[in-house]
Amino acid sequence: MNWSVAHIPDQAGRIALVTGASGGVGRETARVLAARGAHVVLACRNAERGRAVASWIGGSTEVLELDLASLDSVRRAAGRVRDRHGRLDLLVNNAAVMLPPHRHTHDGFEVHLGVNHLGHFALTGLLLDLMTGVAGSRVVTVSSLAHRVGLGSFSTDRARSASGAAAAPVTAYGRSKLANLLFARQLQHRLAAAGAATVSIAAHPGLSPTGLWHGDFPAALRPVVTAGLRWLAQPADAAALPSLRAATDPQVPGGAYLGPARRFESRGAPVPASSSRVSRDRAAQVRLWDLSEELTGVRYAFPAAPATAGPPAQVCPVTGRTGRTP
Ligand SMILES: NC(=O)c1ccc[n+]([C@@H]2O[C@H](COP(=O)([O-])OP(=O)(O)OC[C@H]3O[C@@H](n4cnc5c(N)ncnc54)[C@H](OP(=O)(O)O)[C@@H]3O)[C@@H](O)[C@H]2O)c1
């Protein structure tokens, strides 16, 4: 049976923060979580847009100003969450840019890596201690089919230079989405090693005709994009299902990666997704982690590992696999 919103358990009493909740997939994710009873923090760079979404969604929500292109803004936003809430059940790292007009973040990072990965890396690190003791808590990080075109390694030079992005903007977006996946998996390893109550899960929405596609595409690519979206895309409410399943399905284990089932994973019900070999490379995950700590200045504090070994490995009911997260 296809997983749908009808499978979402009651979310009453849970506090969820969704980045990029002002439109597209994030707005749908926030809408459904609120409809299921969660208190949803709509983290948006444009507070006015966030308030409009809040009144459209109804339920229990609040708007949090968050510009992932500014580490100062990320720190302020994390501080506000800390002041208002003693804990966090769900963090959905959803916001992203693709080929925006500006090339750098306020901190001088290449804009795709800066907003899509480094901003979320910093936000998660600053909020994680509100989650690690909370049973059932989850960090969901939204990646993309485009992680496969994220070629080239991560380095300080590349993170600070926009020249690579200007020459190959789609690759720069893809690299940021590869970073999302490397991060989500390495986070899961570290959470599991520390015996934390939180798990890290990744998801991708397939393709959806959201604001993401209003970016500054090279003219030669536009007809391909239009035709591709017409054939492959699904509406934002369907595109939000992988994130929603990752956030709420108790059967989904830490380290999983979910995406749509059909048409090359572009649309359909959320199921375990495929991913590139490099996204599963443990050494690449660690290198990106170290670089991200250095660039953002946010160093993760994990709870001390428990003295006893964790529970034995179990067969995952979703993937059917036994064993460790790659
Ligand atoms: N749509 C697709 O086909 C597709 C395919 C693969 C993966 N994805 C992934 O799905 C996720 C959601 O994308 P979407 O399709 O819903 O795109 P979208 O409609 O463009 O929404 C992106 C959201 O991110 C927010 N955002 C952008 N820059 C930000 C910043 N500096 N700080 C805080 N928020 C910022 C936007 O806020 P504003 O309203 O202020 O612009 C918006 O709310 C992204 O991670 C994307 O990579 C989408």
CSV table of C-alpha atoms and ligand atoms in Angstrom, one decimal:
chain,number,residue,atom,x,y,z
A,1,MET,CA,0.0,0.0,0.0
A,2,ASN,CA,1.3,3.4,-0.9
A,3,TRP,CA,2.3,5.6,2.0
A,4,SER,CA,0.2,8.8,2.2
A,5,VAL,CA,-0.6,11.6,4.7
A,6,ALA,CA,-3.3,9.3,6.1
A,7,HIS,CA,-0.5,7.2,7.6
A,8,ILE,CA,0.9,10.1,9.6
A,9,PRO,CA,0.5,9.4,13.3
A,10,ASP,CA,-1.0,12.2,15.6
A,11,GLN,CA,1.7,14.8,16.0
A,12,ALA,CA,0.1,16.6,18.9
A,13,GLY,CA,2.7,17.7,21.5
A,14,ARG,CA,5.6,17.7,19.0
A,15,ILE,CA,7.5,20.8,18.1
A,16,ALA,CA,8.7,21.0,14.4
A,17,LEU,CA,10.8,23.5,12.7
A,18,VAL,CA,10.7,23.7,8.9
A,19,THR,CA,13.1,25.9,7.0
A,20,GLY,CA,11.9,27.5,3.8
A,21,ALA,CA,8.3,27.1,4.9
A,22,SER,CA,7.2,30.2,2.9
A,23,GLY,CA,6.7,28.2,-0.4
A,24,GLY,CA,6.8,25.0,-2.4
A,25,VAL,CA,7.7,21.8,-0.6
A,26,GLY,CA,8.4,23.4,2.7
A,27,ARG,CA,5.0,25.1,2.9
A,28,GLU,CA,3.3,21.8,2.2
A,29,THR,CA,5.4,20.0,4.8
A,30,ALA,CA,4.6,22.6,7.4
A,31,ARG,CA,0.9,22.6,6.5
A,32,VAL,CA,0.5,18.8,6.9
A,33,LEU,CA,2.5,18.7,10.2
A,34,ALA,CA,0.3,21.5,11.6
A,35,ALA,CA,-2.8,19.7,10.4
A,36,ARG,CA,-1.7,16.6,12.3
A,37,GLY,CA,-1.3,18.6,15.5
A,38,ALA,CA,2.3,19.6,15.7
A,39,HIS,CA,3.3,23.1,16.7
A,40,VAL,CA,5.2,24.2,13.6
A,41,VAL,CA,7.9,26.9,13.6
A,42,LEU,CA,7.9,28.4,10.1
A,43,ALA,CA,11.5,29.4,9.5
A,44,CYS,CA,11.5,31.9,6.7
A,45,ARG,CA,13.8,34.6,5.4
A,46,ASN,CA,10.8,36.8,4.6
A,47,ALA,CA,8.7,37.1,7.8
A,48,GLU,CA,5.8,38.7,6.0
A,49,ARG,CA,5.6,35.7,3.6
A,50,GLY,CA,5.9,33.5,6.6
A,51,ARG,CA,2.9,35.2,8.4
A,52,ALA,CA,0.8,34.8,5.2
A,53,VAL,CA,1.6,31.1,5.2
A,54,ALA,CA,0.8,30.8,8.9
A,55,SER,CA,-2.7,32.2,8.5
A,56,TRP,CA,-3.3,30.0,5.4
A,57,ILE,CA,-2.1,26.9,7.3
A,58,GLY,CA,-4.0,27.5,10.5
A,59,GLY,CA,-3.3,25.2,13.5
A,60,SER,CA,-0.5,26.0,15.9
A,61,THR,CA,2.4,27.9,14.2
A,62,GLU,CA,4.9,30.7,14.7
A,63,VAL,CA,7.1,32.5,12.3
A,64,LEU,CA,10.8,32.6,12.9
A,65,GLU,CA,13.0,34.9,10.8
A,66,LEU,CA,15.9,32.9,9.4
A,67,ASP,CA,18.2,33.8,6.5
A,68,LEU,CA,20.4,30.8,5.8
A,69,ALA,CA,22.7,33.1,3.8
A,70,SER,CA,23.8,34.8,7.0
A,71,LEU,CA,25.5,32.9,9.9
A,72,ASP,CA,24.5,35.8,12.2
A,73,SER,CA,20.9,35.3,11.2
A,74,VAL,CA,21.2,31.5,11.8
A,75,ARG,CA,22.7,32.2,15.3
A,76,ARG,CA,19.9,34.6,16.1
A,77,ALA,CA,17.2,32.2,15.0
A,78,ALA,CA,18.7,29.3,16.9
A,79,GLY,CA,18.9,31.6,20.0
A,80,ARG,CA,15.2,32.4,19.7
A,81,VAL,CA,14.2,28.8,19.4
A,82,ARG,CA,16.2,28.1,22.5
A,83,ASP,CA,14.5,30.9,24.4
A,84,ARG,CA,11.0,30.0,23.4
A,85,HIS,CA,11.2,26.2,23.5
A,86,GLY,CA,13.1,23.9,25.8
A,87,ARG,CA,13.2,21.1,23.2
A,88,LEU,CA,12.7,20.3,19.5
A,89,ASP,CA,11.2,17.1,18.1
A,90,LEU,CA,11.7,17.7,14.4
A,91,LEU,CA,14.0,19.8,12.3
A,92,VAL,CA,13.3,19.8,8.6
A,93,ASN,CA,16.3,21.2,6.7
A,94,ASN,CA,14.3,22.1,3.5
A,95,ALA,CA,15.1,25.6,2.3
A,96,ALA,CA,17.3,26.0,-0.8
A,97,VAL,CA,18.2,28.2,-3.7
A,98,MET,CA,19.0,27.2,-7.3
A,99,LEU,CA,20.7,29.6,-9.6
A,100,PRO,CA,19.7,32.7,-7.7
A,101,PRO,CA,20.8,36.2,-9.0
A,102,HIS,CA,23.4,36.6,-6.2
A,103,ARG,CA,26.5,34.5,-6.2
A,104,HIS,CA,27.7,34.8,-2.6
A,105,THR,CA,26.2,34.6,0.9
A,106,HIS,CA,26.7,37.4,3.5
A,107,ASP,CA,29.6,35.4,4.8
A,108,GLY,CA,31.3,35.1,1.4
A,109,PHE,CA,30.4,31.5,0.7
A,110,GLU,CA,29.4,30.3,-2.8
A,111,VAL,CA,25.6,30.8,-2.6
A,112,HIS,CA,24.4,27.2,-3.2
A,113,LEU,CA,26.8,25.6,-0.7
A,114,GLY,CA,26.3,28.5,1.7
A,115,VAL,CA,22.5,28.5,1.9
A,116,ASN,CA,21.7,24.9,1.1
A,117,HIS,CA,24.3,23.2,3.2
A,118,LEU,CA,26.4,25.4,5.4
A,119,GLY,CA,23.4,27.4,6.7
A,120,HIS,CA,21.7,24.1,7.6
A,121,PHE,CA,24.9,22.6,9.0
A,122,ALA,CA,25.2,25.6,11.4
A,123,LEU,CA,21.5,25.6,12.3
A,124,THR,CA,21.4,21.9,13.1
A,125,GLY,CA,24.6,22.1,15.2
A,126,LEU,CA,23.2,25.0,17.2
A,127,LEU,CA,19.9,23.3,17.9
A,128,LEU,CA,21.0,19.7,18.3
A,129,ASP,CA,21.2,19.7,22.0
A,130,LEU,CA,17.5,20.6,22.2
A,131,MET,CA,16.9,17.3,20.4
A,132,THR,CA,19.3,14.6,21.4
A,133,GLY,CA,17.4,13.8,24.6
A,134,VAL,CA,14.0,13.8,23.0
A,135,ALA,CA,12.6,10.4,22.2
A,136,GLY,CA,11.6,10.1,18.6
A,137,SER,CA,13.3,13.3,17.5
A,138,ARG,CA,14.5,13.6,13.9
A,139,VAL,CA,16.6,15.8,11.7
A,140,VAL,CA,15.3,15.5,8.1
A,141,THR,CA,17.5,17.0,5.4
A,142,VAL,CA,16.2,17.5,1.9
A,143,SER,CA,18.5,16.6,-0.9
A,144,SER,CA,17.8,16.1,-4.6
A,145,LEU,CA,18.2,13.9,-7.6
A,146,ALA,CA,20.7,16.5,-8.6
A,147,HIS,CA,23.1,15.3,-5.9
A,148,ARG,CA,24.4,13.0,-8.7
A,149,VAL,CA,25.7,16.0,-10.7
A,150,GLY,CA,27.5,17.4,-7.7
A,151,LEU,CA,30.9,16.7,-9.1
A,152,GLY,CA,34.2,17.9,-7.7
A,153,SER,CA,35.5,17.8,-4.2
A,154,PHE,CA,34.7,20.3,-1.4
A,155,SER,CA,37.4,22.7,-0.4
A,156,THR,CA,37.7,26.1,1.3
A,157,ASP,CA,38.6,27.7,-2.0
A,158,ARG,CA,35.6,26.3,-3.8
A,159,ALA,CA,33.3,27.2,-0.8
A,160,ARG,CA,34.4,30.8,-1.0
A,161,SER,CA,34.7,31.2,-4.8
A,162,ALA,CA,31.7,31.9,-7.0
A,163,SER,CA,33.7,31.4,-10.2
A,164,GLY,CA,33.0,27.7,-10.4
A,165,ALA,CA,29.3,28.3,-9.8
A,166,ALA,CA,29.2,31.0,-12.5
A,167,ALA,CA,30.7,28.7,-15.0
A,168,ALA,CA,28.7,25.6,-14.0
A,169,PRO,CA,25.7,26.7,-11.8
A,170,VAL,CA,23.9,23.4,-12.1
A,171,THR,CA,26.9,21.5,-10.9
A,172,ALA,CA,27.2,24.0,-8.0
A,173,TYR,CA,23.6,23.3,-7.0
A,174,GLY,CA,24.2,19.6,-7.4
A,175,ARG,CA,27.3,19.8,-5.1
A,176,SER,CA,25.2,21.5,-2.4
A,177,LYS,CA,22.6,18.7,-2.6
A,178,LEU,CA,25.4,16.1,-2.5
A,179,ALA,CA,26.6,18.0,0.6
A,180,ASN,CA,23.0,17.6,2.1
A,181,LEU,CA,23.2,13.9,1.7
A,182,LEU,CA,26.8,13.5,3.0
A,183,PHE,CA,25.8,15.6,6.0
A,184,ALA,CA,22.6,13.7,6.8
A,185,ARG,CA,24.5,10.4,6.7
A,186,GLN,CA,27.5,11.5,8.7
A,187,LEU,CA,25.1,13.1,11.3
A,188,GLN,CA,23.4,9.7,11.6
A,189,HIS,CA,26.7,8.0,12.3
A,190,ARG,CA,27.6,10.5,15.0
A,191,LEU,CA,24.2,10.4,16.6
A,192,ALA,CA,24.2,6.6,16.7
A,193,ALA,CA,27.7,6.5,18.1
A,194,ALA,CA,26.7,8.9,20.9
A,195,GLY,CA,23.6,6.9,21.7
A,196,ALA,CA,21.4,10.0,21.1
A,197,ALA,CA,17.6,9.7,20.9
A,198,THR,CA,17.7,11.7,17.6
A,199,VAL,CA,18.0,10.1,14.2
A,200,SER,CA,19.0,11.8,10.9
A,201,ILE,CA,17.1,10.9,7.7
A,202,ALA,CA,17.4,12.3,4.2
A,203,ALA,CA,14.6,12.8,1.6
A,204,HIS,CA,14.2,14.2,-1.8
A,205,PRO,CA,10.9,15.4,-3.4
A,206,GLY,CA,11.5,14.2,-7.0
A,207,LEU,CA,10.6,17.1,-9.3
A,208,SER,CA,8.0,19.8,-8.6
A,209,PRO,CA,7.2,23.0,-10.4
A,210,THR,CA,8.0,25.3,-7.4
A,211,GLY,CA,9.7,28.6,-7.0
A,212,LEU,CA,13.0,26.8,-7.1
A,213,TRP,CA,12.8,26.6,-10.9
A,214,HIS,CA,12.5,30.4,-11.3
A,215,GLY,CA,16.3,30.7,-11.0
A,216,ASP,CA,18.6,32.2,-13.5
A,217,PHE,CA,18.9,29.2,-15.9
A,218,PRO,CA,21.1,29.4,-19.0
A,219,ALA,CA,18.9,30.1,-22.0
A,220,ALA,CA,19.9,26.9,-23.7
A,221,LEU,CA,18.6,24.9,-20.7
A,222,ARG,CA,15.2,26.5,-20.4
A,223,PRO,CA,13.3,24.5,-23.0
A,224,VAL,CA,14.7,21.3,-21.5
A,225,VAL,CA,13.6,22.3,-18.0
A,226,THR,CA,10.1,23.2,-19.2
A,227,ALA,CA,9.7,20.0,-21.1
A,228,GLY,CA,11.2,17.9,-18.3
A,229,LEU,CA,8.9,19.4,-15.6
A,230,ARG,CA,5.8,18.9,-17.8
A,231,TRP,CA,6.6,15.2,-18.2
A,232,LEU,CA,8.1,14.4,-14.8
A,233,ALA,CA,7.0,16.8,-12.1
A,234,GLN,CA,4.4,16.3,-9.4
A,235,PRO,CA,2.6,19.0,-7.4
A,236,ALA,CA,4.2,20.3,-4.2
A,237,ASP,CA,1.8,18.4,-1.9
A,238,ALA,CA,2.9,15.1,-3.4
A,239,ALA,CA,6.6,16.3,-3.5
A,240,ALA,CA,6.4,16.9,0.3
A,241,LEU,CA,5.5,13.2,1.0
A,242,PRO,CA,9.2,12.0,1.2
A,243,SER,CA,10.0,14.6,3.8
A,244,LEU,CA,6.8,13.9,5.7
A,245,ARG,CA,7.4,10.2,5.8
A,246,ALA,CA,11.0,10.8,6.9
A,247,ALA,CA,9.7,13.0,9.6
A,248,THR,CA,6.8,10.9,10.9
A,249,ASP,CA,6.9,7.2,9.9
A,250,PRO,CA,8.2,5.3,12.9
A,251,GLN,CA,9.2,2.5,10.6
A,252,VAL,CA,11.8,4.6,8.8
A,253,PRO,CA,15.3,4.1,10.5
A,254,GLY,CA,18.0,6.6,10.9
A,255,GLY,CA,20.3,6.9,7.9
A,256,ALA,CA,17.4,6.2,5.4
A,257,TYR,CA,17.0,8.2,2.3
A,258,LEU,CA,13.5,8.5,0.8
A,259,GLY,CA,12.2,9.7,-2.5
A,260,PRO,CA,9.4,9.2,-5.0
A,261,ALA,CA,8.9,5.7,-6.4
A,262,ARG,CA,8.2,6.3,-10.1
A,263,ARG,CA,9.6,7.8,-13.3
A,264,PHE,CA,13.2,7.8,-12.4
A,265,GLU,CA,12.3,8.9,-8.8
A,266,SER,CA,10.7,12.1,-10.1
A,267,ARG,CA,7.1,11.4,-8.8
A,268,GLY,CA,5.0,8.9,-6.9
A,269,ALA,CA,4.7,7.6,-3.3
A,270,PRO,CA,7.7,7.9,-1.0
A,271,VAL,CA,10.0,4.9,-0.8
A,272,PRO,CA,13.7,4.2,-0.2
A,273,ALA,CA,15.7,6.2,-2.8
A,274,SER,CA,18.9,5.4,-4.7
A,275,SER,CA,22.0,7.5,-4.3
A,276,SER,CA,25.4,8.0,-5.8
A,277,ARG,CA,28.4,6.1,-4.6
A,278,VAL,CA,30.2,9.2,-3.4
A,279,SER,CA,27.2,10.1,-1.2
A,280,ARG,CA,27.9,6.9,0.7
A,281,ASP,CA,31.6,7.5,1.0
A,282,ARG,CA,32.4,7.7,4.7
A,283,ALA,CA,35.7,9.5,4.1
A,284,ALA,CA,34.0,12.1,2.0
A,285,GLN,CA,31.4,12.6,4.7
A,286,VAL,CA,34.0,13.2,7.3
A,287,ARG,CA,36.0,15.6,5.1
A,288,LEU,CA,32.9,17.7,4.4
A,289,TRP,CA,32.0,17.6,8.1
A,290,ASP,CA,35.4,19.0,9.2
A,291,LEU,CA,35.3,21.6,6.4
A,292,SER,CA,31.8,22.7,7.5
A,293,GLU,CA,32.8,23.1,11.1
A,294,GLU,CA,35.8,25.1,10.1
A,295,LEU,CA,33.8,27.4,7.7
A,296,THR,CA,30.9,28.0,10.0
A,297,GLY,CA,32.7,28.0,13.3
A,298,VAL,CA,29.9,25.7,14.6
A,299,ARG,CA,31.3,22.6,16.4
A,300,TYR,CA,28.9,19.9,17.2
A,301,ALA,CA,28.6,18.8,20.8
A,302,PHE,CA,27.2,15.2,21.0
A,303,PRO,CA,26.2,13.6,24.3
A,304,ALA,CA,28.7,11.2,25.7
A,305,ALA,CA,28.3,7.7,24.3
A,306,PRO,CA,26.5,5.2,26.5
A,307,ALA,CA,28.8,2.8,28.4
A,308,THR,CA,26.9,-0.3,27.1
A,309,ALA,CA,26.5,-1.4,23.5
A,310,GLY,CA,23.4,-0.3,21.7
A,311,PRO,CA,20.6,-2.7,20.6
A,312,PRO,CA,21.5,-5.4,18.1
A,313,ALA,CA,21.0,-4.6,14.4
A,314,GLN,CA,17.5,-5.2,13.2
A,315,VAL,CA,16.0,-5.7,9.8
A,316,CYS,CA,14.6,-2.4,8.6
A,317,PRO,CA,10.9,-2.9,7.7
A,318,VAL,CA,11.2,-0.1,5.0
A,319,THR,CA,14.5,-1.1,3.2
A,320,GLY,CA,14.5,-4.8,4.1
A,321,ARG,CA,18.2,-4.4,4.9
A,322,THR,CA,20.2,-5.3,8.0
A,323,GLY,CA,23.3,-3.5,9.1
A,324,ARG,CA,24.9,-0.2,9.3
A,325,THR,CA,24.2,3.2,7.5
A,326,PRO,CA,26.7,3.7,4.7
B,1,LIG,N1,11.2,21.5,-6.7
B,1,LIG,C1,11.9,20.6,-7.2
B,1,LIG,O1,11.8,20.1,-8.3
B,1,LIG,C2,13.0,20.0,-6.3
B,1,LIG,C3,13.8,18.9,-6.8
B,1,LIG,C4,14.7,18.4,-6.0
B,1,LIG,C5,15.0,18.9,-4.7
B,1,LIG,N2,14.2,19.9,-4.3
B,1,LIG,C6,14.5,20.4,-2.9
B,1,LIG,O2,13.3,20.6,-2.2
B,1,LIG,C7,13.5,21.6,-1.2
B,1,LIG,C8,12.4,22.6,-1.3
B,1,LIG,O3,12.5,23.3,-2.5
B,1,LIG,P1,11.2,23.9,-3.3
B,1,LIG,O4,11.1,23.1,-4.5
B,1,LIG,O5,10.1,23.9,-2.4
B,1,LIG,O6,11.7,25.3,-3.6
B,1,LIG,P2,11.0,26.8,-3.4
B,1,LIG,O7,9.6,26.8,-3.7
B,1,LIG,O8,11.9,27.7,-4.1
B,1,LIG,O9,11.2,27.0,-1.8
B,1,LIG,C9,12.5,27.2,-1.3
B,1,LIG,C10,12.3,27.8,0.1
B,1,LIG,O10,13.6,28.1,0.6
B,1,LIG,C11,13.6,29.4,1.1
B,1,LIG,N3,14.9,30.1,1.0
B,1,LIG,C12,15.6,30.4,0.0
B,1,LIG,N4,16.8,31.0,0.4
B,1,LIG,C13,16.7,31.1,1.7
B,1,LIG,C14,17.6,31.6,2.7
B,1,LIG,N5,18.7,32.3,2.4
B,1,LIG,N6,17.2,31.5,4.0
B,1,LIG,C15,16.0,30.9,4.3
B,1,LIG,N7,15.2,30.4,3.5
B,1,LIG,C16,15.5,30.5,2.2
B,1,LIG,C17,12.6,30.1,0.2
B,1,LIG,O11,12.2,31.4,0.8
B,1,LIG,P3,11.6,32.6,-0.1
B,1,LIG,O12,10.1,32.3,-0.1
B,1,LIG,O13,12.0,33.8,0.7
B,1,LIG,O14,12.2,32.6,-1.4
B,1,LIG,C18,11.5,29.1,0.1
B,1,LIG,O15,10.7,29.1,1.2
B,1,LIG,C19,14.9,22.2,-1.5
B,1,LIG,O16,15.8,21.6,-0.6
B,1,LIG,C20,15.2,21.8,-2.9
B,1,LIG,O17,16.6,21.6,-3.2
B,1,LIG,C21,13.3,20.5,-5.0
